[in-house]
Amino acid sequence: MTETTRTLEATSGAAEDTASDTTPPPSRQRASLGKDAWFELRRRPTVWAALITLLLMTAMALTPGAFTSLLTEAGDRCDLADSKLGPSAGHPFGFDLQGCDYLAQVIRGTRPSLLAGLAVTAASLLIAVVLGLLCGFYGGRLDALVSRITDIFFGLPFVLGATVILVAFPDHGLGAMILVLTVLGWTTMTRIMRSQVIALADADYVRAARMLGARPVRLMLRHILPNAVTPVIVVAMLNVGAVISGEATLDFLGVGLQYPQVSWGLQLNAAQAFVLDHPHLLLFPALFLSATVLSFILLGDALRDAFDPRLK
Amino acid sequence: MWRFVARRLLHALPVLLGTTFLIYTLVFVLPGDPIQGLAGDKPVPPAVLAELHARYHLDDPLWTQYAHYLAGLLTGDLGTTFTGRDVSDLLADRWAVTLQLGLTAWVLELVLGMALGVWAGLRKGKWDDSAVLFGTTLIISVPVFVVGYLAQLVFGVRLGWLPVAGTEGGWPLAFLLPGLVLASFGLAYVARLTRSSLIENLRADYVRTAHSKGLSRRRVVVKHTLRNSLIPVVTFLGLELGGLMAGAIVTEYIFNLPGVGQQLFQSIQLREGPVVVGTTTALVLVFLLANLLVDLLYGLLDPRIRHD
């Protein structure tokens, strides 16, 4: 037993040696692809605008207190007498329904949106990579089973599915929402990853590595994953925006986060009754929300162009 | 042909079963006692509890319960409201509005989306191409309920071009603005898809051949390139048909259109769990059946799909 393991190790080591003899080492190749993409990306002003927006939003999500005390006077104090007042000198965004400074409230609303978008996408990405690798590489019964399950989840429209589940658990927080959005959202990326892996598993260089004795895990992680993952990353970037938008829609519908939690979707929900007379209630959270979603979409588009030279 | 239809139907069956089972398990089985849930914090007399458990088969194993639920669905039983009314009754006169709205949005997506995409694709790199790209990106990133309120505010209230809300104007007048709002996301997507597909195909060898044969640009674009580049667009539009009808919740609410989506929104606000579940299930079924229908039609149109 030990002997076979050792021979396997030896052969896979040999595989690595031969691979590095004939082709440039994978690490250098990857770095150059990444460097190439970065060179593409940094020439675009939209990429910089999106990155700066997202950095600002992240900072607001991490330390909302610093921003509220810096940008607003007495941002923590709410006075019902100020309810729905429009923008003024000391309060550029005006006041919300409860008479709280709206800028401070909008800043506090950043965290749940960003957290939901990133956590759901990270979890979906993980599921997609693992399932995609296993199904695409091994095929067979596992693949058939997962594909059927993917079909089922694909048949459930996002908002409707989330509505049904969330209404069944009225007392949910952000964690439960992230779970539900992940359960409904992992399918697209998994399908893409699977088809990528299927295409690559038959590639000549993978066959070569297999013949040289590389084990399945090594084939999957070292040879297939780096080449298969780029389109999935691009979709993931676009997915962050979609999740943020979806989470806000659920909050707006009244099935997402509930008061007294603070989020952009809830602020828009509260604004709907007063849109005609107090448009600032709708405008500012919508502006922050759209800017965040737009930044992720722009980054995703730019990444796709950078990684896929065919579209140039 | 019949083999193709049979195969598609067989393929759709597990999806239909799976989706309804998913909804059923998630909603009815996981959290606590549903009867106690209906009563809230008030204690329920044991006799009433036992009677309701027996009536709704709550003590049966999961599979039997699901079978009962499915049998109900097949006979059009979507459950009852708290006041004892059938949910399917509640929805009966609402389907027409939802259908009108969905079809209006779909046609707008098809016509405007493709037109914008072709225009931008043919003028790649020019200012109008950039304008279409920028505009569609912007529309995709603004949530549909914000688009809805803005459109209502600008075109309905300030400019007064179209009815602000309600169905009094009748079709098509009252459905134009909500249709456009509902279509906005898909429209932007169709435009971008058409554009990129057209650009990709314009560089293909067969287009160069057609050009060098001396065909006019119009003929090359319309007869040769467009046909091939519209394949992904048609696929997307097919899936959209069901999606638009199932996704009209926000739009119907904002524009006060008495459709199925508006009912769903109101039930969510009133916390009427059974109505929400029944309505959502109905919308999911519509979505799945529309997709199945489009799938079958697609097989009729494209022989490659039928035979593979």
Short mmCIF file of N, CA, C and O in Angstrom, two decimals, chain A residues 102-221:
data_model
loop_
_atom_site.label_atom_id
_atom_site.label_comp_id
_atom_site.label_asym_id
_atom_site.label_seq_id
_atom_site.Cartn_x
_atom_site.Cartn_y
_atom_site.Cartn_z
N TYR A 102 -30.95 61.53 7.05
CA TYR A 102 -31.07 60.50 6.02
C TYR A 102 -29.71 60.02 5.53
O TYR A 102 -29.54 58.85 5.20
N LEU A 103 -28.72 60.94 5.51
CA LEU A 103 -27.38 60.55 5.09
C LEU A 103 -26.84 59.47 6.02
O LEU A 103 -26.32 58.43 5.58
N ALA A 104 -27.01 59.68 7.33
CA ALA A 104 -26.54 58.69 8.30
C ALA A 104 -27.26 57.36 8.11
O ALA A 104 -26.64 56.29 8.14
N GLN A 105 -28.57 57.43 7.87
CA GLN A 105 -29.34 56.20 7.69
C GLN A 105 -28.92 55.46 6.43
O GLN A 105 -28.80 54.23 6.43
N VAL A 106 -28.70 56.20 5.34
CA VAL A 106 -28.29 55.56 4.09
C VAL A 106 -26.91 54.92 4.25
O VAL A 106 -26.67 53.82 3.76
N ILE A 107 -26.01 55.60 4.99
CA ILE A 107 -24.69 55.02 5.24
C ILE A 107 -24.83 53.73 6.03
O ILE A 107 -24.19 52.72 5.72
N ARG A 108 -25.70 53.73 7.04
CA ARG A 108 -25.90 52.51 7.83
C ARG A 108 -26.52 51.39 7.00
O ARG A 108 -26.37 50.22 7.33
N GLY A 109 -27.25 51.76 5.94
CA GLY A 109 -27.89 50.74 5.12
C GLY A 109 -26.93 50.01 4.20
O GLY A 109 -27.31 49.03 3.57
N THR A 110 -25.68 50.46 4.13
CA THR A 110 -24.71 49.85 3.21
C THR A 110 -24.38 48.42 3.61
O THR A 110 -24.28 47.54 2.76
N ARG A 111 -24.20 48.19 4.91
CA ARG A 111 -23.65 46.91 5.37
C ARG A 111 -24.47 45.69 4.93
O ARG A 111 -23.92 44.79 4.31
N PRO A 112 -25.80 45.66 5.23
CA PRO A 112 -26.54 44.44 4.85
C PRO A 112 -26.51 44.17 3.35
O PRO A 112 -26.36 43.02 2.95
N SER A 113 -26.62 45.23 2.54
CA SER A 113 -26.64 45.03 1.09
C SER A 113 -25.33 44.41 0.62
O SER A 113 -25.31 43.40 -0.09
N LEU A 114 -24.22 45.04 1.03
CA LEU A 114 -22.91 44.58 0.57
C LEU A 114 -22.62 43.19 1.11
O LEU A 114 -22.12 42.31 0.40
N LEU A 115 -22.95 42.99 2.39
CA LEU A 115 -22.70 41.70 3.02
C LEU A 115 -23.47 40.59 2.30
O LEU A 115 -22.92 39.54 1.97
N ALA A 116 -24.76 40.86 2.02
CA ALA A 116 -25.57 39.86 1.33
C ALA A 116 -24.98 39.55 -0.04
O ALA A 116 -24.78 38.38 -0.40
N GLY A 117 -24.67 40.59 -0.79
CA GLY A 117 -24.13 40.38 -2.14
C GLY A 117 -22.87 39.55 -2.13
O GLY A 117 -22.74 38.57 -2.88
N LEU A 118 -21.92 39.90 -1.25
CA LEU A 118 -20.63 39.21 -1.23
C LEU A 118 -20.75 37.81 -0.66
O LEU A 118 -20.20 36.85 -1.22
N ALA A 119 -21.49 37.66 0.46
CA ALA A 119 -21.58 36.34 1.09
C ALA A 119 -22.31 35.35 0.19
O ALA A 119 -21.85 34.20 0.01
N VAL A 120 -23.43 35.78 -0.41
CA VAL A 120 -24.18 34.87 -1.28
C VAL A 120 -23.32 34.45 -2.47
O VAL A 120 -23.27 33.28 -2.84
N THR A 121 -22.62 35.43 -3.06
CA THR A 121 -21.81 35.10 -4.22
C THR A 121 -20.65 34.19 -3.84
O THR A 121 -20.34 33.23 -4.57
N ALA A 122 -20.01 34.46 -2.70
CA ALA A 122 -18.89 33.60 -2.28
C ALA A 122 -19.36 32.17 -2.06
O ALA A 122 -18.73 31.21 -2.52
N ALA A 123 -20.50 32.03 -1.37
CA ALA A 123 -21.01 30.68 -1.11
C ALA A 123 -21.40 29.99 -2.41
O ALA A 123 -21.07 28.81 -2.62
N SER A 124 -22.08 30.73 -3.31
CA SER A 124 -22.48 30.12 -4.58
C SER A 124 -21.26 29.73 -5.40
O SER A 124 -21.24 28.68 -6.04
N LEU A 125 -20.25 30.58 -5.35
CA LEU A 125 -19.01 30.30 -6.10
C LEU A 125 -18.37 29.02 -5.60
O LEU A 125 -17.93 28.16 -6.38
N LEU A 126 -18.34 28.87 -4.27
CA LEU A 126 -17.74 27.67 -3.68
C LEU A 126 -18.51 26.42 -4.12
O LEU A 126 -17.92 25.43 -4.58
N ILE A 127 -19.85 26.48 -4.01
CA ILE A 127 -20.67 25.35 -4.44
C ILE A 127 -20.43 25.06 -5.91
O ILE A 127 -20.26 23.92 -6.33
N ALA A 128 -20.40 26.13 -6.72
CA ALA A 128 -20.26 25.96 -8.16
C ALA A 128 -18.93 25.30 -8.50
O ALA A 128 -18.88 24.39 -9.33
N VAL A 129 -17.85 25.76 -7.83
CA VAL A 129 -16.53 25.21 -8.15
C VAL A 129 -16.46 23.73 -7.75
O VAL A 129 -16.04 22.88 -8.54
N VAL A 130 -16.92 23.41 -6.54
CA VAL A 130 -16.84 22.02 -6.07
C VAL A 130 -17.72 21.10 -6.92
O VAL A 130 -17.26 20.10 -7.48
N LEU A 131 -19.01 21.47 -7.05
CA LEU A 131 -19.93 20.62 -7.81
C LEU A 131 -19.54 20.56 -9.29
O LEU A 131 -19.57 19.50 -9.91
N GLY A 132 -19.15 21.71 -9.83
CA GLY A 132 -18.77 21.76 -11.24
C GLY A 132 -17.58 20.87 -11.53
O GLY A 132 -17.56 20.11 -12.50
N LEU A 133 -16.56 20.93 -10.65
CA LEU A 133 -15.37 20.09 -10.82
C LEU A 133 -15.75 18.61 -10.74
O LEU A 133 -15.39 17.81 -11.62
N LEU A 134 -16.49 18.25 -9.68
CA LEU A 134 -16.81 16.83 -9.46
C LEU A 134 -17.68 16.29 -10.61
O LEU A 134 -17.41 15.24 -11.18
N CYS A 135 -18.74 17.07 -10.96
CA CYS A 135 -19.67 16.58 -11.99
C CYS A 135 -19.02 16.56 -13.36
O CYS A 135 -19.17 15.61 -14.13
N GLY A 136 -18.30 17.63 -13.67
CA GLY A 136 -17.68 17.70 -14.99
C GLY A 136 -16.58 16.67 -15.16
O GLY A 136 -16.37 16.13 -16.24
N PHE A 137 -15.86 16.38 -14.07
CA PHE A 137 -14.72 15.47 -14.16
C PHE A 137 -15.16 14.02 -14.16
O PHE A 137 -14.73 13.22 -14.98
N TYR A 138 -16.04 13.66 -13.21
CA TYR A 138 -16.42 12.25 -13.08
C TYR A 138 -17.62 11.89 -13.94
O TYR A 138 -17.74 10.75 -14.37
N GLY A 139 -18.53 12.85 -14.19
CA GLY A 139 -19.73 12.53 -14.97
C GLY A 139 -20.56 11.48 -14.26
O GLY A 139 -20.61 11.42 -13.04
N GLY A 140 -21.23 10.64 -15.05
CA GLY A 140 -21.95 9.51 -14.48
C GLY A 140 -23.15 9.89 -13.66
O GLY A 140 -23.79 10.91 -13.90
N ARG A 141 -23.42 9.06 -12.65
CA ARG A 141 -24.64 9.20 -11.88
C ARG A 141 -24.68 10.50 -11.09
O ARG A 141 -25.70 11.17 -11.03
N LEU A 142 -23.54 10.86 -10.48
CA LEU A 142 -23.47 12.09 -9.69
C LEU A 142 -23.84 13.27 -10.56
O LEU A 142 -24.67 14.12 -10.19
N ASP A 143 -23.27 13.30 -11.76
CA ASP A 143 -23.52 14.40 -12.69
C ASP A 143 -25.00 14.46 -13.05
O ASP A 143 -25.62 15.53 -13.03
N ALA A 144 -25.59 13.30 -13.35
CA ALA A 144 -27.01 13.27 -13.73
C ALA A 144 -27.87 13.79 -12.59
O ALA A 144 -28.77 14.62 -12.80
N LEU A 145 -27.56 13.34 -11.37
CA LEU A 145 -28.34 13.76 -10.21
C LEU A 145 -28.25 15.27 -10.01
O LEU A 145 -29.27 15.96 -9.89
N VAL A 146 -27.01 15.78 -10.00
CA VAL A 146 -26.83 17.22 -9.76
C VAL A 146 -27.48 18.03 -10.89
O VAL A 146 -28.10 19.06 -10.64
N SER A 147 -27.39 17.54 -12.12
CA SER A 147 -28.00 18.27 -13.23
C SER A 147 -29.51 18.36 -13.07
O SER A 147 -30.10 19.41 -13.33
N ARG A 148 -30.13 17.26 -12.62
CA ARG A 148 -31.58 17.30 -12.42
C ARG A 148 -31.93 18.29 -11.31
O ARG A 148 -32.86 19.07 -11.43
N ILE A 149 -31.14 18.26 -10.21
CA ILE A 149 -31.40 19.19 -9.11
C ILE A 149 -31.23 20.63 -9.59
O ILE A 149 -32.03 21.51 -9.27
N THR A 150 -30.20 20.86 -10.41
CA THR A 150 -30.00 22.20 -10.96
C THR A 150 -31.21 22.62 -11.78
O THR A 150 -31.68 23.76 -11.68
N ASP A 151 -31.75 21.69 -12.59
CA ASP A 151 -32.94 22.00 -13.39
C ASP A 151 -34.09 22.46 -12.50
O ASP A 151 -34.79 23.43 -12.81
N ILE A 152 -34.26 21.75 -11.38
CA ILE A 152 -35.38 22.07 -10.49
C ILE A 152 -35.23 23.48 -9.92
O ILE A 152 -36.14 24.30 -9.97
N PHE A 153 -34.02 23.78 -9.42
CA PHE A 153 -33.82 25.11 -8.84
C PHE A 153 -33.88 26.19 -9.91
O PHE A 153 -34.28 27.31 -9.66
N PHE A 154 -33.48 25.81 -11.13
CA PHE A 154 -33.54 26.76 -12.24
C PHE A 154 -34.99 27.08 -12.59
O PHE A 154 -35.28 28.15 -13.10
N GLY A 155 -35.89 26.14 -12.32
CA GLY A 155 -37.30 26.35 -12.64
C GLY A 155 -38.00 27.24 -11.64
O GLY A 155 -39.19 27.51 -11.78
N LEU A 156 -37.30 27.68 -10.63
CA LEU A 156 -37.90 28.51 -9.60
C LEU A 156 -37.43 29.95 -9.80
O LEU A 156 -36.28 30.25 -9.54
N PRO A 157 -38.32 30.85 -10.26
CA PRO A 157 -37.88 32.24 -10.41
C PRO A 157 -37.41 32.80 -9.07
O PRO A 157 -38.02 32.53 -8.03
N PHE A 158 -36.34 33.58 -9.15
CA PHE A 158 -35.62 34.05 -7.97
C PHE A 158 -36.52 34.71 -6.92
O PHE A 158 -36.62 34.26 -5.78
N VAL A 159 -37.24 35.76 -7.32
CA VAL A 159 -38.04 36.52 -6.36
C VAL A 159 -39.17 35.66 -5.79
O VAL A 159 -39.45 35.67 -4.59
N LEU A 160 -39.82 34.88 -6.68
CA LEU A 160 -40.93 34.04 -6.22
C LEU A 160 -40.45 32.99 -5.22
O LEU A 160 -41.04 32.80 -4.16
N GLY A 161 -39.36 32.31 -5.57
CA GLY A 161 -38.83 31.28 -4.68
C GLY A 161 -38.47 31.86 -3.33
O GLY A 161 -38.85 31.33 -2.28
N ALA A 162 -37.76 32.99 -3.34
CA ALA A 162 -37.35 33.61 -2.09
C ALA A 162 -38.57 34.05 -1.29
O ALA A 162 -38.60 33.91 -0.07
N THR A 163 -39.59 34.57 -1.98
CA THR A 163 -40.80 35.01 -1.29
C THR A 163 -41.45 33.86 -0.53
O THR A 163 -41.76 33.97 0.66
N VAL A 164 -41.63 32.73 -1.24
CA VAL A 164 -42.28 31.58 -0.60
C VAL A 164 -41.52 31.14 0.64
O VAL A 164 -42.11 30.95 1.71
N ILE A 165 -40.21 31.02 0.50
CA ILE A 165 -39.44 30.50 1.63
C ILE A 165 -39.42 31.50 2.78
O ILE A 165 -39.62 31.14 3.94
N LEU A 166 -39.19 32.78 2.46
CA LEU A 166 -39.02 33.77 3.52
C LEU A 166 -40.33 34.04 4.26
O LEU A 166 -40.32 34.32 5.46
N VAL A 167 -41.46 33.93 3.55
CA VAL A 167 -42.75 34.14 4.23
C VAL A 167 -42.99 33.02 5.24
O VAL A 167 -43.62 33.22 6.28
N ALA A 168 -42.43 31.84 4.95
CA ALA A 168 -42.61 30.72 5.87
C ALA A 168 -41.83 30.92 7.17
O ALA A 168 -42.18 30.34 8.20
N PHE A 169 -40.76 31.71 7.14
CA PHE A 169 -40.00 31.99 8.37
C PHE A 169 -40.07 33.49 8.63
O PHE A 169 -39.19 34.23 8.19
N PRO A 170 -41.10 33.97 9.32
CA PRO A 170 -41.25 35.43 9.46
C PRO A 170 -40.12 36.08 10.25
O PRO A 170 -39.80 37.23 9.98
N ASP A 171 -39.51 35.38 11.18
CA ASP A 171 -38.51 36.03 12.03
C ASP A 171 -37.10 35.74 11.54
O ASP A 171 -36.30 35.12 12.24
N HIS A 172 -36.79 36.16 10.31
CA HIS A 172 -35.45 35.85 9.81
C HIS A 172 -34.59 37.09 9.83
O HIS A 172 -35.07 38.21 9.69
N GLY A 173 -33.28 36.87 9.98
CA GLY A 173 -32.34 37.97 9.90
C GLY A 173 -31.60 37.89 8.58
O GLY A 173 -32.02 37.20 7.66
N LEU A 174 -30.47 38.61 8.56
CA LEU A 174 -29.68 38.65 7.34
C LEU A 174 -29.10 37.27 7.01
O LEU A 174 -29.03 36.87 5.85
N GLY A 175 -28.72 36.53 8.08
CA GLY A 175 -28.12 35.21 7.86
C GLY A 175 -29.06 34.28 7.11
O GLY A 175 -28.66 33.62 6.14
N ALA A 176 -30.32 34.26 7.51
CA ALA A 176 -31.29 33.39 6.84
C ALA A 176 -31.50 33.84 5.40
O ALA A 176 -31.64 33.00 4.50
N MET A 177 -31.49 35.15 5.18
CA MET A 177 -31.66 35.64 3.81
C MET A 177 -30.50 35.21 2.93
O MET A 177 -30.69 34.82 1.78
N ILE A 178 -29.28 35.29 3.50
CA ILE A 178 -28.10 34.87 2.72
C ILE A 178 -28.23 33.40 2.36
O ILE A 178 -27.98 32.99 1.22
N LEU A 179 -28.69 32.60 3.32
CA LEU A 179 -28.87 31.17 3.08
C LEU A 179 -29.87 30.94 1.94
O LEU A 179 -29.61 30.19 0.99
N VAL A 180 -31.03 31.61 2.03
CA VAL A 180 -32.08 31.41 1.02
C VAL A 180 -31.60 31.86 -0.36
O VAL A 180 -31.79 31.16 -1.36
N LEU A 181 -30.95 33.02 -0.41
CA LEU A 181 -30.49 33.53 -1.70
C LEU A 181 -29.42 32.61 -2.30
O LEU A 181 -29.34 32.44 -3.51
N THR A 182 -28.60 32.01 -1.43
CA THR A 182 -27.60 31.06 -1.93
C THR A 182 -28.27 29.81 -2.47
O THR A 182 -27.93 29.32 -3.55
N VAL A 183 -29.23 29.28 -1.70
CA VAL A 183 -29.93 28.06 -2.12
C VAL A 183 -30.57 28.27 -3.50
O VAL A 183 -30.58 27.37 -4.34
N LEU A 184 -31.08 29.48 -3.75
CA LEU A 184 -31.75 29.73 -5.03
C LEU A 184 -30.78 30.17 -6.12
O LEU A 184 -31.13 30.16 -7.29
N GLY A 185 -29.56 30.57 -5.74
CA GLY A 185 -28.70 31.25 -6.71
C GLY A 185 -27.47 30.51 -7.18
O GLY A 185 -26.71 31.05 -7.98
N TRP A 186 -27.25 29.26 -6.72
CA TRP A 186 -25.98 28.60 -7.05
C TRP A 186 -25.99 27.97 -8.43
O TRP A 186 -24.96 27.57 -8.95
N THR A 187 -27.18 27.89 -9.07
CA THR A 187 -27.29 27.05 -10.26
C THR A 187 -26.54 27.59 -11.47
O THR A 187 -25.87 26.84 -12.16
N THR A 188 -26.67 28.90 -11.73
CA THR A 188 -26.08 29.45 -12.95
C THR A 188 -24.58 29.19 -13.00
O THR A 188 -24.06 28.68 -13.99
N MET A 189 -23.89 29.53 -11.92
CA MET A 189 -22.44 29.37 -11.90
C MET A 189 -22.06 27.90 -11.99
O MET A 189 -21.07 27.55 -12.62
N THR A 190 -22.84 27.03 -11.32
CA THR A 190 -22.53 25.60 -11.37
C THR A 190 -22.60 25.08 -12.80
O THR A 190 -21.74 24.32 -13.25
N ARG A 191 -23.65 25.50 -13.53
CA ARG A 191 -23.78 25.07 -14.93
C ARG A 191 -22.58 25.51 -15.76
O ARG A 191 -22.05 24.73 -16.54
N ILE A 192 -22.18 26.77 -15.57
CA ILE A 192 -21.06 27.28 -16.36
C ILE A 192 -19.79 26.51 -16.02
O ILE A 192 -19.04 26.05 -16.90
N MET A 193 -19.54 26.33 -14.69
CA MET A 193 -18.33 25.63 -14.25
C MET A 193 -18.32 24.21 -14.81
O MET A 193 -17.30 23.74 -15.32
N ARG A 194 -19.47 23.54 -14.74
CA ARG A 194 -19.54 22.15 -15.20
C ARG A 194 -19.17 22.06 -16.68
O ARG A 194 -18.37 21.22 -17.09
N SER A 195 -19.77 22.95 -17.51
CA SER A 195 -19.50 22.85 -18.94
C SER A 195 -18.04 23.18 -19.24
O SER A 195 -17.43 22.58 -20.13
N GLN A 196 -17.47 24.12 -18.46
CA GLN A 196 -16.04 24.42 -18.63
C GLN A 196 -15.19 23.20 -18.35
O GLN A 196 -14.27 22.87 -19.09
N VAL A 197 -15.50 22.53 -17.22
CA VAL A 197 -14.69 21.38 -16.80
C VAL A 197 -14.83 20.24 -17.82
O VAL A 197 -13.84 19.60 -18.17
N ILE A 198 -16.06 20.03 -18.31
CA ILE A 198 -16.25 18.97 -19.31
C ILE A 198 -15.37 19.24 -20.53
O ILE A 198 -14.72 18.34 -21.07
N ALA A 199 -15.35 20.50 -20.96
CA ALA A 199 -14.56 20.83 -22.14
C ALA A 199 -13.07 20.61 -21.88
O ALA A 199 -12.34 20.13 -22.75
N LEU A 200 -12.62 20.93 -20.66
CA LEU A 200 -11.19 20.85 -20.37
C LEU A 200 -10.73 19.43 -20.03
O LEU A 200 -9.57 19.08 -20.27
N ALA A 201 -11.65 18.62 -19.47
CA ALA A 201 -11.24 17.30 -19.02
C ALA A 201 -10.73 16.45 -20.18
O ALA A 201 -9.96 15.51 -19.98
N ASP A 202 -11.16 16.80 -21.39
CA ASP A 202 -10.72 16.05 -22.56
C ASP A 202 -9.54 16.71 -23.27
O ASP A 202 -9.06 16.19 -24.28
N ALA A 203 -9.08 17.86 -22.76
CA ALA A 203 -8.02 18.58 -23.43
C ALA A 203 -6.73 17.76 -23.42
O ALA A 203 -6.50 16.95 -22.52
N ASP A 204 -5.90 17.98 -24.42
CA ASP A 204 -4.68 17.18 -24.57
C ASP A 204 -3.77 17.28 -23.36
O ASP A 204 -3.21 16.28 -22.91
N TYR A 205 -3.63 18.49 -22.82
CA TYR A 205 -2.67 18.63 -21.72
C TYR A 205 -3.15 17.91 -20.47
O TYR A 205 -2.34 17.42 -19.68
N VAL A 206 -4.48 17.82 -20.31
CA VAL A 206 -5.00 17.08 -19.16
C VAL A 206 -4.80 15.59 -19.37
O VAL A 206 -4.40 14.86 -18.46
N ARG A 207 -5.02 15.11 -20.59
CA ARG A 207 -4.76 13.70 -20.89
C ARG A 207 -3.30 13.37 -20.64
O ARG A 207 -2.98 12.32 -20.09
N ALA A 208 -2.44 14.28 -21.07
CA ALA A 208 -1.00 14.04 -20.89
C ALA A 208 -0.68 13.91 -19.40
O ALA A 208 0.00 12.97 -18.98
N ALA A 209 -1.23 14.84 -18.62
CA ALA A 209 -0.97 14.79 -17.18
C ALA A 209 -1.52 13.51 -16.58
O ALA A 209 -0.89 12.88 -15.72
N ARG A 210 -2.70 13.10 -17.06
CA ARG A 210 -3.30 11.87 -16.54
C ARG A 210 -2.42 10.66 -16.88
O ARG A 210 -2.20 9.78 -16.05
N MET A 211 -1.93 10.63 -18.10
CA MET A 211 -1.09 9.49 -18.49
C MET A 211 0.20 9.46 -17.71
O MET A 211 0.77 8.40 -17.48
N LEU A 212 0.67 10.62 -17.32
CA LEU A 212 1.90 10.66 -16.53
C LEU A 212 1.64 10.30 -15.08
O LEU A 212 2.54 10.36 -14.25
N GLY A 213 0.37 9.99 -14.75
CA GLY A 213 0.08 9.45 -13.43
C GLY A 213 -0.48 10.44 -12.44
O GLY A 213 -0.55 10.13 -11.25
N ALA A 214 -0.87 11.62 -12.88
CA ALA A 214 -1.44 12.57 -11.92
C ALA A 214 -2.77 12.05 -11.41
O ALA A 214 -3.56 11.49 -12.17
N ARG A 215 -3.00 12.20 -10.10
CA ARG A 215 -4.26 11.71 -9.52
C ARG A 215 -5.39 12.68 -9.83
O ARG A 215 -5.14 13.85 -10.12
N PRO A 216 -6.65 12.18 -9.73
CA PRO A 216 -7.80 13.03 -10.05
C PRO A 216 -7.79 14.38 -9.33
O PRO A 216 -8.03 15.41 -9.94
N VAL A 217 -7.48 14.37 -8.01
CA VAL A 217 -7.52 15.62 -7.25
C VAL A 217 -6.53 16.61 -7.83
O VAL A 217 -6.83 17.79 -8.03
N ARG A 218 -5.34 16.10 -8.16
CA ARG A 218 -4.33 16.97 -8.73
C ARG A 218 -4.76 17.49 -10.10
O ARG A 218 -4.59 18.68 -10.40
N LEU A 219 -5.33 16.59 -10.92
CA LEU A 219 -5.81 17.01 -12.23
C LEU A 219 -6.84 18.13 -12.09
O LEU A 219 -6.79 19.14 -12.79
N MET A 220 -7.76 17.93 -11.15
CA MET A 220 -8.84 18.90 -11.00
C MET A 220 -8.33 20.24 -10.50
O MET A 220 -8.64 21.29 -11.05
N LEU A 221 -7.53 20.18 -9.42
CA LEU A 221 -7.16 21.43 -8.75
C LEU A 221 -6.04 22.16 -9.49
O LEU A 221 -6.07 23.38 -9.61
#
